[in-house]
Coordinates of C-alpha atoms in Angstrom, one line a residue:
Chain A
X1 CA 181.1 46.4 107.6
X2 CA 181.0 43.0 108.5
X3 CA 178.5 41.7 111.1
X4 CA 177.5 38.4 113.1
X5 CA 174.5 36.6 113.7
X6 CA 174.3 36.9 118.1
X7 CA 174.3 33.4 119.7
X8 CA 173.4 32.5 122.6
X9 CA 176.3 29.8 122.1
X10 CA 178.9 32.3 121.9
X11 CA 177.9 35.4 123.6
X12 CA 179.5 35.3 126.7
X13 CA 182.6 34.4 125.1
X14 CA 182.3 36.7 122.4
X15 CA 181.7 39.8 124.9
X16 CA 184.2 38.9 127.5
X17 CA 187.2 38.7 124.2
X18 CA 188.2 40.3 121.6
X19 CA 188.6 37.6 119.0
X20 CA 185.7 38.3 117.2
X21 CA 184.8 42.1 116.7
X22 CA 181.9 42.5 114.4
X23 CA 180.8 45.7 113.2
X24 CA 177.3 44.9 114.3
X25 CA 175.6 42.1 115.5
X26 CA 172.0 40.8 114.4
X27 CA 169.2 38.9 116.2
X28 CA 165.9 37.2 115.7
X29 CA 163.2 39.4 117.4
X30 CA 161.3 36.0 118.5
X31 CA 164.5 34.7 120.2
X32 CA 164.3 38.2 122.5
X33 CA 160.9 39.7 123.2
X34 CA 160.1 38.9 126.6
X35 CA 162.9 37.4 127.5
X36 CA 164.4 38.6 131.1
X37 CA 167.3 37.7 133.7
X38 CA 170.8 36.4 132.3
X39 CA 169.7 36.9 128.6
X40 CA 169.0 40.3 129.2
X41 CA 171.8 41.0 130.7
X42 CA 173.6 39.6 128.3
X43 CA 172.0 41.0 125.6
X44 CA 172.0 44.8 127.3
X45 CA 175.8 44.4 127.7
X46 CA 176.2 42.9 123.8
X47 CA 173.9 46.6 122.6
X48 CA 176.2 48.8 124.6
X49 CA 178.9 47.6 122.4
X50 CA 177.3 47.0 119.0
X51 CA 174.7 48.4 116.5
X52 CA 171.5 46.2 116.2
X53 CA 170.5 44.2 112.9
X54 CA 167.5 42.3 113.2
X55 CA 166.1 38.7 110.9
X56 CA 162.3 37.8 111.9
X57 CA 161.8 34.6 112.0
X58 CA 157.6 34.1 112.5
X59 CA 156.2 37.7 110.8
X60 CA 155.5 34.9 107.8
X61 CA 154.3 38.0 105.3
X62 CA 153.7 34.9 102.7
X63 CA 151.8 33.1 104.3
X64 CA 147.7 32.5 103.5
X65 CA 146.7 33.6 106.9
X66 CA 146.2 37.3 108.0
X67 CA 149.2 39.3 109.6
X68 CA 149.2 38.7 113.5
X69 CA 149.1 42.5 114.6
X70 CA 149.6 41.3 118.3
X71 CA 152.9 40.4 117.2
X72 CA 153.9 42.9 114.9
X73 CA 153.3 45.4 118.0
X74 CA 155.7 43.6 120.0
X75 CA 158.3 43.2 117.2
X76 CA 157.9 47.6 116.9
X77 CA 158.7 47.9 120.4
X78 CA 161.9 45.7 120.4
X79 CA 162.9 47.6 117.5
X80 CA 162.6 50.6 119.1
X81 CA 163.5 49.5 122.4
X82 CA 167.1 48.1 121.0
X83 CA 167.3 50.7 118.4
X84 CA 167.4 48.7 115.6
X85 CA 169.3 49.9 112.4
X86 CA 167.1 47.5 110.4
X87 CA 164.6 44.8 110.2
X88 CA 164.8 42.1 107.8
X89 CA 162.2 39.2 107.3
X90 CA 162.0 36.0 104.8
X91 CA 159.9 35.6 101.5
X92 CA 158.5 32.7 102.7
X93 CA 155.6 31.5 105.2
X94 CA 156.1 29.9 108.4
X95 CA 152.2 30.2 109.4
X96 CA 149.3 28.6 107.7
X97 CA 145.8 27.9 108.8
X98 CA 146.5 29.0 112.3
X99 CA 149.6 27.2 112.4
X100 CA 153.0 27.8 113.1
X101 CA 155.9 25.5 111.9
X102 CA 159.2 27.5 112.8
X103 CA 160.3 26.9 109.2
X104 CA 160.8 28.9 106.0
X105 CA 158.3 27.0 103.4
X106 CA 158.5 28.3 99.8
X107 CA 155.2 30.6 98.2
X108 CA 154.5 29.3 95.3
X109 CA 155.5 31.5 92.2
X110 CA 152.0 32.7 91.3
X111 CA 150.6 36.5 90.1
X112 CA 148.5 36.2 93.0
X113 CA 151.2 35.5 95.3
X114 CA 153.0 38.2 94.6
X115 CA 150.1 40.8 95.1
X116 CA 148.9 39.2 98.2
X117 CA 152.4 39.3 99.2
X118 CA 153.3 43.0 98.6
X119 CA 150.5 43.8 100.2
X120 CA 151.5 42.1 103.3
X121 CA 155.1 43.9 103.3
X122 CA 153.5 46.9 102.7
X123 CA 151.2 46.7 105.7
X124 CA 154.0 45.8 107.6
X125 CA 155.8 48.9 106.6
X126 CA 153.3 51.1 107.5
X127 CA 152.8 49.9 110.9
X128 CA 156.5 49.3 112.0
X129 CA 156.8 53.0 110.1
X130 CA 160.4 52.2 108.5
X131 CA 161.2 50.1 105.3
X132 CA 162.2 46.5 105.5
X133 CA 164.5 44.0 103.9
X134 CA 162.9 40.8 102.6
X135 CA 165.0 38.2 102.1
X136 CA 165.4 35.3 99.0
X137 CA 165.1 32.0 100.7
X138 CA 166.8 28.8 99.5
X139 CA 164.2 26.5 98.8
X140 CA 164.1 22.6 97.8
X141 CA 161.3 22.0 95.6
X142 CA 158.9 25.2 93.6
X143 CA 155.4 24.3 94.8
X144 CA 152.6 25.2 91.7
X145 CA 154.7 27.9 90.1
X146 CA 153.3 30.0 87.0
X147 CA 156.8 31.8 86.6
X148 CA 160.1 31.6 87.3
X149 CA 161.8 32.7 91.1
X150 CA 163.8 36.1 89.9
X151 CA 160.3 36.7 87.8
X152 CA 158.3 36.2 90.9
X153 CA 161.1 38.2 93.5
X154 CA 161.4 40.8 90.8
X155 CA 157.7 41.5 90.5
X156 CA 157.3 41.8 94.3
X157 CA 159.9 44.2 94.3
X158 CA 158.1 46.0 91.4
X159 CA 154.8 45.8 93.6
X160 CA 156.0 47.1 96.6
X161 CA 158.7 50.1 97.8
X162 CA 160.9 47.6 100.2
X163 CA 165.1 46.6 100.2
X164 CA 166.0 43.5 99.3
X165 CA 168.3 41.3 101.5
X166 CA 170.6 39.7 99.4
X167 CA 171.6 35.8 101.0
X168 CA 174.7 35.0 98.3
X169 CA 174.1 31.6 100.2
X170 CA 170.9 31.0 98.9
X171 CA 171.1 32.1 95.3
X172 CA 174.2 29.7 95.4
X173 CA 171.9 26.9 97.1
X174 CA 169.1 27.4 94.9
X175 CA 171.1 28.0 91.9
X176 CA 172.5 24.4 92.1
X177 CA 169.1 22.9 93.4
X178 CA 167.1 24.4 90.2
X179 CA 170.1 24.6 88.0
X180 CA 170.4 28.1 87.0
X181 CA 173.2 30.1 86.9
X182 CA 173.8 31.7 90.4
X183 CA 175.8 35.0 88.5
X184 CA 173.1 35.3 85.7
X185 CA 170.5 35.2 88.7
X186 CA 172.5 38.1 90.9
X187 CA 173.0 40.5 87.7
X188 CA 168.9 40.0 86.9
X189 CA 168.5 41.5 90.6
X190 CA 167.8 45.6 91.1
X191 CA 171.0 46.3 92.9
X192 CA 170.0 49.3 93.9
X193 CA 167.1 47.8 96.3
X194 CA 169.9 45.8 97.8
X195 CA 170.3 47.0 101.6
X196 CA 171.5 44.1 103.8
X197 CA 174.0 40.7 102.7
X198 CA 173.9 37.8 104.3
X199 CA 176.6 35.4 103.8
X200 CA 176.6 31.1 105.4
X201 CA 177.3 27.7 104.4
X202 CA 175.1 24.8 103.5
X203 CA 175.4 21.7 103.2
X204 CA 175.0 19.1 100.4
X205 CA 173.0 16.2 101.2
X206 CA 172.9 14.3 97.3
X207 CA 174.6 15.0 93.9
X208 CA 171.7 17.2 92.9
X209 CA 170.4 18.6 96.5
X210 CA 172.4 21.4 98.7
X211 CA 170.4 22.5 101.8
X212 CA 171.2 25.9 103.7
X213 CA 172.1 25.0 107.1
X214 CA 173.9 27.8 108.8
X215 CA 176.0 25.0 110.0
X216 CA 179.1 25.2 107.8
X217 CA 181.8 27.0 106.4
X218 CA 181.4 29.5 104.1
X219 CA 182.5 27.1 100.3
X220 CA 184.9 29.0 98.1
X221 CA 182.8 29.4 95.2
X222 CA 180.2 31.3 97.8
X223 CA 182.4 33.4 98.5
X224 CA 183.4 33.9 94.8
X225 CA 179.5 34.6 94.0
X226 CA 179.9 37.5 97.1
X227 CA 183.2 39.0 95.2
X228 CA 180.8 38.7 91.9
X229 CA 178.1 40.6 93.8
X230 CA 180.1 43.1 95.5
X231 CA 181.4 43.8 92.1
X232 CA 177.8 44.6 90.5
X233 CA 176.8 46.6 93.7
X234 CA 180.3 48.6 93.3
X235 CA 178.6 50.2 97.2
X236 CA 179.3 49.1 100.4
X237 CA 176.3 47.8 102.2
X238 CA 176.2 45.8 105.6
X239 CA 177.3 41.9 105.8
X240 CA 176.3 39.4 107.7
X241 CA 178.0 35.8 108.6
X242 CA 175.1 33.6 110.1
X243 CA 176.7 30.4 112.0
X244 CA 173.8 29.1 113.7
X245 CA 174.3 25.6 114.3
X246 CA 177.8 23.2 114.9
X247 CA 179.4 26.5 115.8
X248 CA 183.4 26.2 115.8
X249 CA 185.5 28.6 117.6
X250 CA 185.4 32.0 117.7
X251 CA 188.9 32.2 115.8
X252 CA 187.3 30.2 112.9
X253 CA 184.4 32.4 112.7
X254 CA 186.9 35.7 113.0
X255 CA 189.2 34.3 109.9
X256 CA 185.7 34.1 107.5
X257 CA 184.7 38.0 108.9
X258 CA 188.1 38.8 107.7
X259 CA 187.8 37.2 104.2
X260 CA 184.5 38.9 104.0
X261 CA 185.8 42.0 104.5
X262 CA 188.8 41.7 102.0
X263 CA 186.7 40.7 99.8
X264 CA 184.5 43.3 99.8
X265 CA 187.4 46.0 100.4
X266 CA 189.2 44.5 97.0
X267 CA 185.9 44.7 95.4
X268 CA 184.8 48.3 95.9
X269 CA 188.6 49.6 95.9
X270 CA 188.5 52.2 93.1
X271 CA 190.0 51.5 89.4
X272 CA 193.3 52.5 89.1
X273 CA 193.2 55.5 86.6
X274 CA 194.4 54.4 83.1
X275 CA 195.6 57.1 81.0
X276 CA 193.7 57.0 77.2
Chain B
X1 CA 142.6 39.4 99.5
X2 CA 144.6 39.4 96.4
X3 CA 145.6 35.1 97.0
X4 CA 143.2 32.9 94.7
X5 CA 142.1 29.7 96.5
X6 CA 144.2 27.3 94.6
X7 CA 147.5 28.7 95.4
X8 CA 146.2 29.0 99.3
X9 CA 145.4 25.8 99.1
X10 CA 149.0 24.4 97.7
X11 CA 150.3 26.5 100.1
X12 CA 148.0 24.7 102.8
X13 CA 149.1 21.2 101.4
X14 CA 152.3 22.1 101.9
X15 CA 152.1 22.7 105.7
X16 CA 149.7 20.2 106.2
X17 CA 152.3 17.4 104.6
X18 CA 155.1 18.6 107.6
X19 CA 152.8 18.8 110.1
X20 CA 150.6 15.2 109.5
X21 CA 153.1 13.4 106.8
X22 CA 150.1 13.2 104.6
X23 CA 151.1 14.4 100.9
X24 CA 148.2 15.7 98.7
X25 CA 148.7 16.2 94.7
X26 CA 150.7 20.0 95.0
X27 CA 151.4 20.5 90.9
X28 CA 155.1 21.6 90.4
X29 CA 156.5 20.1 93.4
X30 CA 159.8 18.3 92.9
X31 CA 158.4 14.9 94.8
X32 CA 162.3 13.5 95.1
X33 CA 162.8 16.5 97.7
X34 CA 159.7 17.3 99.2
X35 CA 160.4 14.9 102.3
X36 CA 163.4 17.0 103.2
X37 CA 160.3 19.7 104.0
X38 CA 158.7 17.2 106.5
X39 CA 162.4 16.6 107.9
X40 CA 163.5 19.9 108.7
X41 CA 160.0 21.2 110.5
X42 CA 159.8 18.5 112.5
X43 CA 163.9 18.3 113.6
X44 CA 163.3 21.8 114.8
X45 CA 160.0 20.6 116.8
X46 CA 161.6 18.2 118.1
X47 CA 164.9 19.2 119.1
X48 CA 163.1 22.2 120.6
X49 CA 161.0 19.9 123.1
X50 CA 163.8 17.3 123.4
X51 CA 166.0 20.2 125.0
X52 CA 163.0 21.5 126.8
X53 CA 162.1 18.5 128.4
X54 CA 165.3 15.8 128.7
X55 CA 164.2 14.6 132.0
X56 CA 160.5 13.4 130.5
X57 CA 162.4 12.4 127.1
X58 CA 164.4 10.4 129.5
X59 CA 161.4 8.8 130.8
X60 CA 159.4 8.0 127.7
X61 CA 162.7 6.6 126.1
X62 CA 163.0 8.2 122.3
X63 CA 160.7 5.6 120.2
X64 CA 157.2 6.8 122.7
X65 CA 158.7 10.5 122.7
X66 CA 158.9 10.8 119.1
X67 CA 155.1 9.4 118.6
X68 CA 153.6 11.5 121.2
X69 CA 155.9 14.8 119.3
X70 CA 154.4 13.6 116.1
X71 CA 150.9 13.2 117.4
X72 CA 151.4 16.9 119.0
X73 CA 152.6 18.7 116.1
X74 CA 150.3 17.0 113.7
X75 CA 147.4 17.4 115.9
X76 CA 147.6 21.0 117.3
X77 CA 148.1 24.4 115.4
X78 CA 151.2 25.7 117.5
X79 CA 150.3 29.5 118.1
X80 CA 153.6 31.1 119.7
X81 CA 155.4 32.8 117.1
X82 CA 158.6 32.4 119.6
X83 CA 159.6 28.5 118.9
X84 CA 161.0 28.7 122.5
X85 CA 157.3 28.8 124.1
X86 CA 156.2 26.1 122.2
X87 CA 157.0 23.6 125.1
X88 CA 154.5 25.0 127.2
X89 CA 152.3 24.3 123.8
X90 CA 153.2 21.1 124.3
X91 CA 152.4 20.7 128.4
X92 CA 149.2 22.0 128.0
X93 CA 148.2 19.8 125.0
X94 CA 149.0 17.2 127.0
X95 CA 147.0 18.3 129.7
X96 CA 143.9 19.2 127.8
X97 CA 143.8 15.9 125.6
X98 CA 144.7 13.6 128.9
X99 CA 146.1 10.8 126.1
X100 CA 146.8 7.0 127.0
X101 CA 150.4 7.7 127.6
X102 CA 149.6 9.5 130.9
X103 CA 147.9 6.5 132.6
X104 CA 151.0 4.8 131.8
X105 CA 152.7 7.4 132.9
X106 CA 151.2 9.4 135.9
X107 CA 154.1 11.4 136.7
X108 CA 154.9 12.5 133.0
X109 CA 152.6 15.7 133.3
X110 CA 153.9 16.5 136.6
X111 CA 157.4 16.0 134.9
X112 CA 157.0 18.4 131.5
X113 CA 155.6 21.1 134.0
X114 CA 158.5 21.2 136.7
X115 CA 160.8 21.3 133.4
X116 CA 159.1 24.0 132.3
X117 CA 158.7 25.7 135.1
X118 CA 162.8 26.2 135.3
X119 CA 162.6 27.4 131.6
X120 CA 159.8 29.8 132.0
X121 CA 161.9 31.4 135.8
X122 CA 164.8 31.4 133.6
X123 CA 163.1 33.5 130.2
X124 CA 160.7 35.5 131.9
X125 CA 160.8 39.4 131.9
X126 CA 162.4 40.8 134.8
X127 CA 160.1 42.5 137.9
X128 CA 162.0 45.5 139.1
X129 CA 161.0 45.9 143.2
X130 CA 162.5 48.3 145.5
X131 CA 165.1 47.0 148.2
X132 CA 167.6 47.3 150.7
X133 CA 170.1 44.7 151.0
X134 CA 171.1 45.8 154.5
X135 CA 168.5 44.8 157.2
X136 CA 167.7 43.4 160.6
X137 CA 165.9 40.2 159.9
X138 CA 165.1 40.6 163.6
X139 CA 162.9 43.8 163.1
X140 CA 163.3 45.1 159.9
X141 CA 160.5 44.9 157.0
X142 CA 161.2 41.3 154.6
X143 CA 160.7 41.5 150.7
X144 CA 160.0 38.6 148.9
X145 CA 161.6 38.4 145.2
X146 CA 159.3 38.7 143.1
X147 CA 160.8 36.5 140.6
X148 CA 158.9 33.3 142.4
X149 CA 156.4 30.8 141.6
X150 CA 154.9 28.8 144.3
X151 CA 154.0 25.2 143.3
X152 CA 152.1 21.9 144.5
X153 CA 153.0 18.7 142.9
X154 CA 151.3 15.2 144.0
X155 CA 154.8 13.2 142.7
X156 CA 158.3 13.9 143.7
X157 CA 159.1 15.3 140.4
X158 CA 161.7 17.8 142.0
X159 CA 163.4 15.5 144.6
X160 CA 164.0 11.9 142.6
X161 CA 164.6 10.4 139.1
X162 CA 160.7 10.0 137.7
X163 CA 161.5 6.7 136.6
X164 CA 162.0 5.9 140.5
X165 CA 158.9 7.4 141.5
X166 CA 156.5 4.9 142.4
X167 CA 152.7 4.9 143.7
X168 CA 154.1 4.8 147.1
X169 CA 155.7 8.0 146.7
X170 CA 152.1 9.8 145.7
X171 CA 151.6 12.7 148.4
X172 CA 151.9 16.8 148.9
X173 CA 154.6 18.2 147.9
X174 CA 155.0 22.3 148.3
X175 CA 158.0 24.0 146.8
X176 CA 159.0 27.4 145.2
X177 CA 160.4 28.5 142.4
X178 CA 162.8 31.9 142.1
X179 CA 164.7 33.4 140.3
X180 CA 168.3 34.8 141.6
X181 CA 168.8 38.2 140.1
X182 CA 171.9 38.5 140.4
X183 CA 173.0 35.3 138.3
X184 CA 169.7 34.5 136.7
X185 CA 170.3 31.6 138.3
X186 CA 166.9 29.6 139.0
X187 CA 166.4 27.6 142.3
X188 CA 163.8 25.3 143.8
X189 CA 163.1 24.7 147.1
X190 CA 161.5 22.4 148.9
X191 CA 159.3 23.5 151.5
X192 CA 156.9 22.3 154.3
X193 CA 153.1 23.4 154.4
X194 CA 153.9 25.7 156.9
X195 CA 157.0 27.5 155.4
X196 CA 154.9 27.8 151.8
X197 CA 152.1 29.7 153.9
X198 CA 154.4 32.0 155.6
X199 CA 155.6 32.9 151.9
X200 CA 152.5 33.4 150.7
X201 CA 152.0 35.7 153.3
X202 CA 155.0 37.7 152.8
X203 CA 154.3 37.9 149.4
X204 CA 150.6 39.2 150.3
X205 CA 153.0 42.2 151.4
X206 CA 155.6 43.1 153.1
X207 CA 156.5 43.0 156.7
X208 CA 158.7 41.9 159.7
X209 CA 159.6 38.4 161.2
X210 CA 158.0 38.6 164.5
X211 CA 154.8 39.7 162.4
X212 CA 155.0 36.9 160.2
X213 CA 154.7 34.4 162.9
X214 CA 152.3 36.2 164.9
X215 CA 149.5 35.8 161.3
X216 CA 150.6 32.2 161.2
X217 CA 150.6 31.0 164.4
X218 CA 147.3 32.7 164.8
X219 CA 146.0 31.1 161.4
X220 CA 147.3 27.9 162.1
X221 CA 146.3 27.9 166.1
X222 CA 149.5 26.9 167.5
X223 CA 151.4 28.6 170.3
X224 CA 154.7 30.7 168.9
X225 CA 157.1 28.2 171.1
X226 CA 160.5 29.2 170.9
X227 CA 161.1 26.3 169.1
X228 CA 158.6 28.0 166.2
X229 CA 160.6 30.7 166.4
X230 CA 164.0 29.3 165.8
X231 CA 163.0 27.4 163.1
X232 CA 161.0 30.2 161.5
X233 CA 164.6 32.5 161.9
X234 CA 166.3 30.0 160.2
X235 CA 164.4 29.4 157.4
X236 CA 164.3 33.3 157.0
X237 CA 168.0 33.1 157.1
X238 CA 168.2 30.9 154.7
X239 CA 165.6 32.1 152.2
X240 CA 168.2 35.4 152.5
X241 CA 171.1 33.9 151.9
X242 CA 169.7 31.7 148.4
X243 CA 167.9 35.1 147.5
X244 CA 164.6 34.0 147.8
X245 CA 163.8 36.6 149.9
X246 CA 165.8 39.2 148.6
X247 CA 166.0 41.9 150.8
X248 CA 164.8 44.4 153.0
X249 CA 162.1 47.2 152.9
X250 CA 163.8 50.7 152.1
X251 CA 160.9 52.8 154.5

């Protein structure tokens, strides 16, 4: 199934027609707690119709600071209020020293890091009582690593019993930003922690920088690393298309849900049986 | 618990460089794309309070508005986890730290708060009150919406472009705030001393129109003219009508 990121930009339009019908949508908890009036509305009349994915934005489980339980409270609620099929947060901070900054900045790659950040997910998991997804983040520069990013993503997920969300985007972006391989990358990943896909374009600002914007197309060889992933996988698992900023029309955003979804229906197809 | 102090204290660097633009020694960091850090935090600070606030933007023109968002975000340790509340961050920062740019300025904080205010109508979480919609405003029992802020501002803020508000315009002005449930629509009003206290009545509780002007004539020590009266109907009428009172007692 193939899923959309809920805009504010495109809801009306997108409940009132039928020219995009996702499979579910997903939200950012912060963008909804509290919120009343027309948003409500709207997004009451957009949960009749769809199964809820949720992406935190602020839970910042790498960041230095403690956990704000306040917050994670409210996020439990909404979950269960909206009946949330799944909640999905970024390896990254967004807090630090009492501070928020309403961005995804990278941990370093450290042993330490990844205890003190397992047992932050952990925690989480035992108060929101459900597993979560953590997602890889693009990122632009390592800050004092002591190994390398799948070393560091693959020891967290050693550490601690969560699902990975897998952003094809991201390995793609930081794959040309760090100059790896983006396939070698994907086939070093436990595929069987993979629970949730999220699928974007970027946005390439120099010869030797690509930053993950949400505000493009999906590029062709993205969607090549997604076949290459769907193909390791070989089990369907949800997708998501974020388009959160220069949003195009909805027929646009339908015709990339569609090659998603081809995609991913040629990849899983089962092998024609060959006779010995 | 398990993070050593070094890596806490990259990790602070880090921040610290988007928030104040001053980069410490972080080992490892690719130096060549580290700005783009700085960039993308503070376009999202920004273009939060620019769309929050275009009328004070406006105002300040974009060179002052940018320094006094730099000086904010590098100065205080935003602490809403929703990006959308951080305006009212913002307002009160201003507020508490009284900087130059508001003697310049004297209408700007008056400005950022009727901004907000619409924002804030708009977002907040609904209050469900029993109603009727059918009523005599004659004798029947009024019920305010509760979706309303009263407000008090010494500048015009809501009524004329702030950069054609002028020392001469300095006064009392009353107005409320609501919220129209049906749309989410969110209204202001402009109101007279007298109008603001007979709402603030009704919203002490319930009750009829004759009843209403019976407490404020009495409070107020005037006679209830029929002229009172009139005016006091029509105002009713129309606070009906834009649903700022929106409806009717069910008892």
């Amino acid at each position: 199934m193939v899923g959309i990121g809920f805009r504010k930009d495109f809801a009306e339009e997108m409940l009132q027609s039928n020219i995009i019908q996702p499979a579910f949508i997903e939200v950012a908890p912060e963008n909804w707690i509290g919120v009343g009036g027309f948003w409500k509305k709207q997004f009451r009349q957009a949960l009749e119709q769809y199964p809820l994915y949720t992406h935190g934005l602020s839970l910042s489980v790498g960041s230095p600071d403690q956990l704000d339980f306040q917050f994670l409270k409210k996020i439990k609620d909404f979950l269960s209020q909206t009946n949330a099929r799944l909640y999905s947060e970024h390896l990254s901070y967004a807090k630090c020293d009492n501070a928020h900054l309403y961005d995804l900045l990278p941990i370093p790659f450290t042993y330490d890091a990844v205890r003190h950040v397992a047992e932050k997910i952990r925690t989480v998991q035992e108060v929101l009582e459900r597993k979560i997804s953590i997602e890889i983040v693009s990122y632009y520069s390592p800050v004092a690593p002591e190994m390398t990013e799948i070393e560091f993503i693959n020891s967290i997920l050693s550490e601690v019993n969560c699902d990975l969300l897998l952003d094809v985007n991201n390995v793609y972006v930081n794959a040309f930003n760090h100059q790896y391989d983006s396939k070698n990358f994907i086939a070093s990943l436990p595929m069987d922690r993979v629970s949730y896909i999220h699928m974007a374009g970027h946005h390439q600002v120099s010869e030797s920088l690509v930053i993950d914007t949400h505000g493009e197309a999906i590029i062709d060889p993205v969607f090549d690393l997604f076949d290459f992933t769907m193909r390791r996988l070989k089990r369907d698992v949800p997708v998501l298309l974020e388009r959160d900023f220069n949003i195009p029309v909805l027929e646009e955003l339908h015709q990339e849900m569609t090659r998603l979804n081809e995609i991913k229906l040629d990849a899983l197809k089962p092998m024609p049986y060959v006779p010995a | 618990m398990f993070l050593l102090k070094k890596t806490h204290h990259s990790q602070s660097a880090l921040a610290n460089y988007c928030r104040t633009g001053i980069l410490e020694d972080i080992p490892g960091i690719k130096s060549e794309n580290i700005g783009h850090y700085r960039r993308l935090v503070f376009n999202i600070v920004n273009d939060m309070l620019q769309s929050a606030f275009p009328l004070s933007h406006k105002l300040l023109k974009n060179r002052k508005w940018q320094s006094l968002t730099h000086e904010f975000f590098s100065t205080h340790a935003c602490q809403s986890p929703q990006v959308w509340y951080m305006p009212k961050e913002f307002y009160q920062y201003l507020e508490q730290r009284r900087p130059e740019i508001l003697t310049d300025y004297p209408v700007l904080l008056e400005l950022l708060w009727f901004e907000w205010l619409e924002i804030e109508m708009f977002m907040m979480e609904d209050r469900e009150i029993d109603y009727s919609n059918s009523g005599n405003v004659d004798c029947d029992v009024l019920v305010l919406n509760p979706e309303l802020h009263f407000q008090h501002f010494e500048y015009p803020v809501h009524l004329k472009e702030a950069v054609k508000i002028t020392a001469a315009d300095k006064g009392a002005y009353f107005l409320c705030v609501h919220r129209v449930p049906e749309s989410g629509e969110v209204i202001f009003t402009d109101l007279s001393a007298g109008f603001v206290r007979l709402l603030e009545l009704l919203s002490d509780s319930p009750q009829t129109l004759p009843d209403l002007m019976t407490r404020l004539c009495t409070e107020l020590q005037i006679d209830q003219t029929t002229e009172i009266k009139n005016r006091c109907l029509d105002f009713i009428q129309t606070a009906i009508e834009s649903r700022l009172i929106i409806g009717f007692n069910k008892n």
